[in-house]
Coordinates of C-alpha atoms and ligand atoms in Angstrom, one line a residue:
X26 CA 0.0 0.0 0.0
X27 CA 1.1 3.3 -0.9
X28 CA 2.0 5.4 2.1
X29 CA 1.5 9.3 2.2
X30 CA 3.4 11.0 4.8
X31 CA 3.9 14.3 6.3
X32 CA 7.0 15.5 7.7
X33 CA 6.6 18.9 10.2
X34 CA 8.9 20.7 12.4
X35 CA 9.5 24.4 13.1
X36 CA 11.8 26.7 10.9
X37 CA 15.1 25.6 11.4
X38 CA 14.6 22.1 12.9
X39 CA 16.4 20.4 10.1
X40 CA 13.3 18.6 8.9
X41 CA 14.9 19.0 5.7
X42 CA 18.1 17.6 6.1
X43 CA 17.1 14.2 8.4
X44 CA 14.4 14.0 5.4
X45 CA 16.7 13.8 2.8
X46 CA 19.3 10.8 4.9
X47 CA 16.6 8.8 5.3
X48 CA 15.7 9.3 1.7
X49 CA 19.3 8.0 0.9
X50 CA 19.2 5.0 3.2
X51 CA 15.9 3.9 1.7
X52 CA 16.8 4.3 -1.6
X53 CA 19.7 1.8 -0.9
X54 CA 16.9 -0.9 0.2
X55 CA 14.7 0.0 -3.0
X56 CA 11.9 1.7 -1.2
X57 CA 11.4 4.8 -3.0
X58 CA 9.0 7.9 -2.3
X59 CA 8.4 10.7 -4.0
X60 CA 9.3 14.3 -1.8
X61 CA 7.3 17.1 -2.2
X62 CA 7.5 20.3 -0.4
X63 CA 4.4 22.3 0.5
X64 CA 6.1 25.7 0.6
X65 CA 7.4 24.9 -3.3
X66 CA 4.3 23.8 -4.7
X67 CA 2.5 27.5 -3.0
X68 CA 5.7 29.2 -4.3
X69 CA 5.1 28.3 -7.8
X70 CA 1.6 29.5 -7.8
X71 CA 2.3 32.7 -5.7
X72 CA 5.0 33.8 -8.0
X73 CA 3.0 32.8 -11.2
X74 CA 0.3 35.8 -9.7
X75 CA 3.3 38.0 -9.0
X76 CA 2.0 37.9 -5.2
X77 CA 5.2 37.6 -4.0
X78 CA 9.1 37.1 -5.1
X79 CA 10.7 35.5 -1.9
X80 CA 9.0 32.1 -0.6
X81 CA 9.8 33.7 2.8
X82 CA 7.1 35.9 2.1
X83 CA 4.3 33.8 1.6
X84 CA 3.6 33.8 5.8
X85 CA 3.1 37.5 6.1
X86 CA 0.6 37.4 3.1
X87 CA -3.3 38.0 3.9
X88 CA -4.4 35.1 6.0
X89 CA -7.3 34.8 2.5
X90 CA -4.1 35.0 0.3
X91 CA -2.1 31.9 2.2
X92 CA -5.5 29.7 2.4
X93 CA -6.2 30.1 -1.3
X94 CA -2.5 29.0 -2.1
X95 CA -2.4 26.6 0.5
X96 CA -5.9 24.5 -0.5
X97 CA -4.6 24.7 -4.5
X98 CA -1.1 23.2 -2.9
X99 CA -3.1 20.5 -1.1
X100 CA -5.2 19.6 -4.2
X101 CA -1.9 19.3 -6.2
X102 CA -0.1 17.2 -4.0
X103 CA -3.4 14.7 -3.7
X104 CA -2.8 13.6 -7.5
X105 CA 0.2 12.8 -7.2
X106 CA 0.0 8.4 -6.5
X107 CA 2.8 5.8 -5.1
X108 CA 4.2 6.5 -2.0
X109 CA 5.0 10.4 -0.6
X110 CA 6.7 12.3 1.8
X111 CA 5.1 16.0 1.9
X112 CA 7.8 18.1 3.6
X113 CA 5.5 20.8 5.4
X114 CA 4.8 23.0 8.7
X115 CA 2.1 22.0 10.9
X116 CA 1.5 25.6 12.1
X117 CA 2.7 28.3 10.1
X118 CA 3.8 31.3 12.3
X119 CA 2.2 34.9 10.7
X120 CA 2.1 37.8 12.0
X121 CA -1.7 37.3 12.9
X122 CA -1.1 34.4 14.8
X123 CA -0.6 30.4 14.2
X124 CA -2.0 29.7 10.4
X125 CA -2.8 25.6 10.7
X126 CA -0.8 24.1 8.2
X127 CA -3.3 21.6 7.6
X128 CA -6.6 22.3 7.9
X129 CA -9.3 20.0 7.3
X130 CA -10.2 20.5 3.6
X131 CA -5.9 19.9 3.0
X132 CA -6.2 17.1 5.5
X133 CA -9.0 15.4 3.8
X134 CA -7.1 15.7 0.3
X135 CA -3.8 14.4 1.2
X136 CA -5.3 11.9 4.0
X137 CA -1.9 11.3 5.5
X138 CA -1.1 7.6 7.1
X139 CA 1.7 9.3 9.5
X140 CA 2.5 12.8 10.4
X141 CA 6.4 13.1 11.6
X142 CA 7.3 16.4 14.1
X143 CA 10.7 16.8 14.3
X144 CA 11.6 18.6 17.3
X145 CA 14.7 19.5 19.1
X146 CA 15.7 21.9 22.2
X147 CA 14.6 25.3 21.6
X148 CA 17.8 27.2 22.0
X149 CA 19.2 24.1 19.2
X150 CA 16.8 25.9 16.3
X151 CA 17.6 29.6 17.5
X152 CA 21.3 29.0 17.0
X153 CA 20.4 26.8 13.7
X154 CA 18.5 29.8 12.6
X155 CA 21.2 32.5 13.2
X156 CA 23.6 30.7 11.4
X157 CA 21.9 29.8 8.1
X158 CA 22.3 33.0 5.8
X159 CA 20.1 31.1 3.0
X160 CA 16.8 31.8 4.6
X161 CA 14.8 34.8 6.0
X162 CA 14.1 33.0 9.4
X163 CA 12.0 34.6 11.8
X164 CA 14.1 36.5 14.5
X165 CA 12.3 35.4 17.6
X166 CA 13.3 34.2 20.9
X167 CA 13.8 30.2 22.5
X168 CA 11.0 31.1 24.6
X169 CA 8.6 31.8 21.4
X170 CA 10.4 28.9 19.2
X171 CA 9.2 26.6 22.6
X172 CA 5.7 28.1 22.0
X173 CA 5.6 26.9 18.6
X174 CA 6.6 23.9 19.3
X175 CA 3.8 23.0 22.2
X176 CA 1.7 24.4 19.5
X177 CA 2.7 22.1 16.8
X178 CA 1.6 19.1 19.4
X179 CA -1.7 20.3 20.4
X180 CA -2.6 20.7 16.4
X181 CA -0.8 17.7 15.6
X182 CA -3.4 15.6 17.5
X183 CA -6.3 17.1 16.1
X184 CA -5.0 16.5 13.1
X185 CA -5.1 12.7 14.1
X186 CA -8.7 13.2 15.2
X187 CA -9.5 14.2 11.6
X188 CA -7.6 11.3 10.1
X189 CA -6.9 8.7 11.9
X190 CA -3.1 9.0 11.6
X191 CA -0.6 8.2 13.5
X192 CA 1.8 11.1 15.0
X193 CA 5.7 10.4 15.8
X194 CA 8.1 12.5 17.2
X195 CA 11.2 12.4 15.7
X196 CA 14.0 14.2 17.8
X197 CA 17.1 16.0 15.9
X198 CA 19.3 17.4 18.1
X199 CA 22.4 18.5 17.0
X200 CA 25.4 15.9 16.4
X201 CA 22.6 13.2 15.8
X202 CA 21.8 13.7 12.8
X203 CA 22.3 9.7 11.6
X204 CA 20.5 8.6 14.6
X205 CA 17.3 11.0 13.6
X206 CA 17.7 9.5 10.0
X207 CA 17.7 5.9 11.2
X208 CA 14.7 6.8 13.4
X209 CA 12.9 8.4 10.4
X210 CA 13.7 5.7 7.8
X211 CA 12.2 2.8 10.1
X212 CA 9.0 5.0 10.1
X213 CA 9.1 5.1 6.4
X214 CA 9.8 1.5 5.8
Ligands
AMP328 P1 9.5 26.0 4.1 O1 10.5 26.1 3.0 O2 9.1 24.6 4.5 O3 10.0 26.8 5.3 O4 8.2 26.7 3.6 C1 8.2 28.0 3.0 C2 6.9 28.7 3.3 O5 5.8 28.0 2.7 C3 6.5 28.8 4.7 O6 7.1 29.9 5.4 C4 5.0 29.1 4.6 O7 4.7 30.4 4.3 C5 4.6 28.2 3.4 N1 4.0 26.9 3.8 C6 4.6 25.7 3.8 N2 3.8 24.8 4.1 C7 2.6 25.4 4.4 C8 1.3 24.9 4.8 N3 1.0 23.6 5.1 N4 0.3 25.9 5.0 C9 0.6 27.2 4.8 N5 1.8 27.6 4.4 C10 2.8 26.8 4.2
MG329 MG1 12.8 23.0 4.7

């Protein structure tokens, strides 16, 4: 059975990068999946309309704006068949408050099998953040990054309420990178 997965973690957290070794290791074993990423698929459309030129600017857009780009990103990424990893943010920090990443009209499109949160310690994604000069990353505090995070749970499980998924907590703190990859690869398998 193809499995559809969805990978979520706060700016910063390395989803990303633990996504793509545990890519590698499966690939070895012949179990493939397709990667999408959320943001990219919204991008395209976004910058098609001339809405906006820098993906990081997609979270301060009109709260109308992000749904309407976010429900065409969800339809897209439903078509696609065979087993996928959607690499995504379960709340999307604007400046009106948490967005829900996904909602129930994405949820119901994509129905997920597993949502993945990787997490690590707070001050961990602050200094991650600081130090990676390719991104506009928001500038905020390990207090607030620590909010997120808590938030991230609480909507994680309602997402499960919606789908009937199962959530995992995958933990990447820094140094542990294989040992995160491992971890995500057995959920893959
Ligand atoms: P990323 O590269 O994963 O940080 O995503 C870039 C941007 O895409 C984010 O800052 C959000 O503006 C947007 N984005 C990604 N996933 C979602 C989602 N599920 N719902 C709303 N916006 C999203
Ligand atoms: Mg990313």
């Amino acid at each position: 059975m193809a499995k559809k997965v969805i990978i979520t973690g706060v700016p910063g957290v390395g989803k990303t990068t633990v996504v793509n070794e545990a890519l590698k290791k499966l690939k070895e074993e012949g179990v493939e999946y397709q990667m999408v990423n959320f943001g990219t698929v919204m991008f395209e459309v976004a910058k098609s309309d001339g809405t906006v030129q820098d993906r990081d600017q997609m979270r301060t857009l009109d709260r109308t704006v992000q749904k309407r780009l976010q429900q065409l990103a969800g339809q897209a990424i439903a078509q696609i068949s065979g087993n996928v990893l959607v690499d995504t943010h379960a709340s999307v920090k604007t400046p009106k408050g948490y967005l829900a990443g996904l909602p129930e009209w994405v949820l119901r499109e994509i129905m997920p099998d597993i949502i993945i949160l990787v997490e690590t310690d707070d001050d961990q994604i602050l200094m991650r953040r600081l130090s990676d000069e390719t991104r506009t990353r928001d500038k905020e505090g390990s207090r607030s990054i620590g909010e997120h995070q808590q938030f991230n749970r609480s909507i994680a499980a309602a997402y499960a309420m919606v789908t009937g998924c199962t959530i995992r907590i995958v933990a990447n703190p820094d140094h542990l990178l294989e040992h995160a990859a491992s971890e995500m690869a057995d959920v893959l398998r």
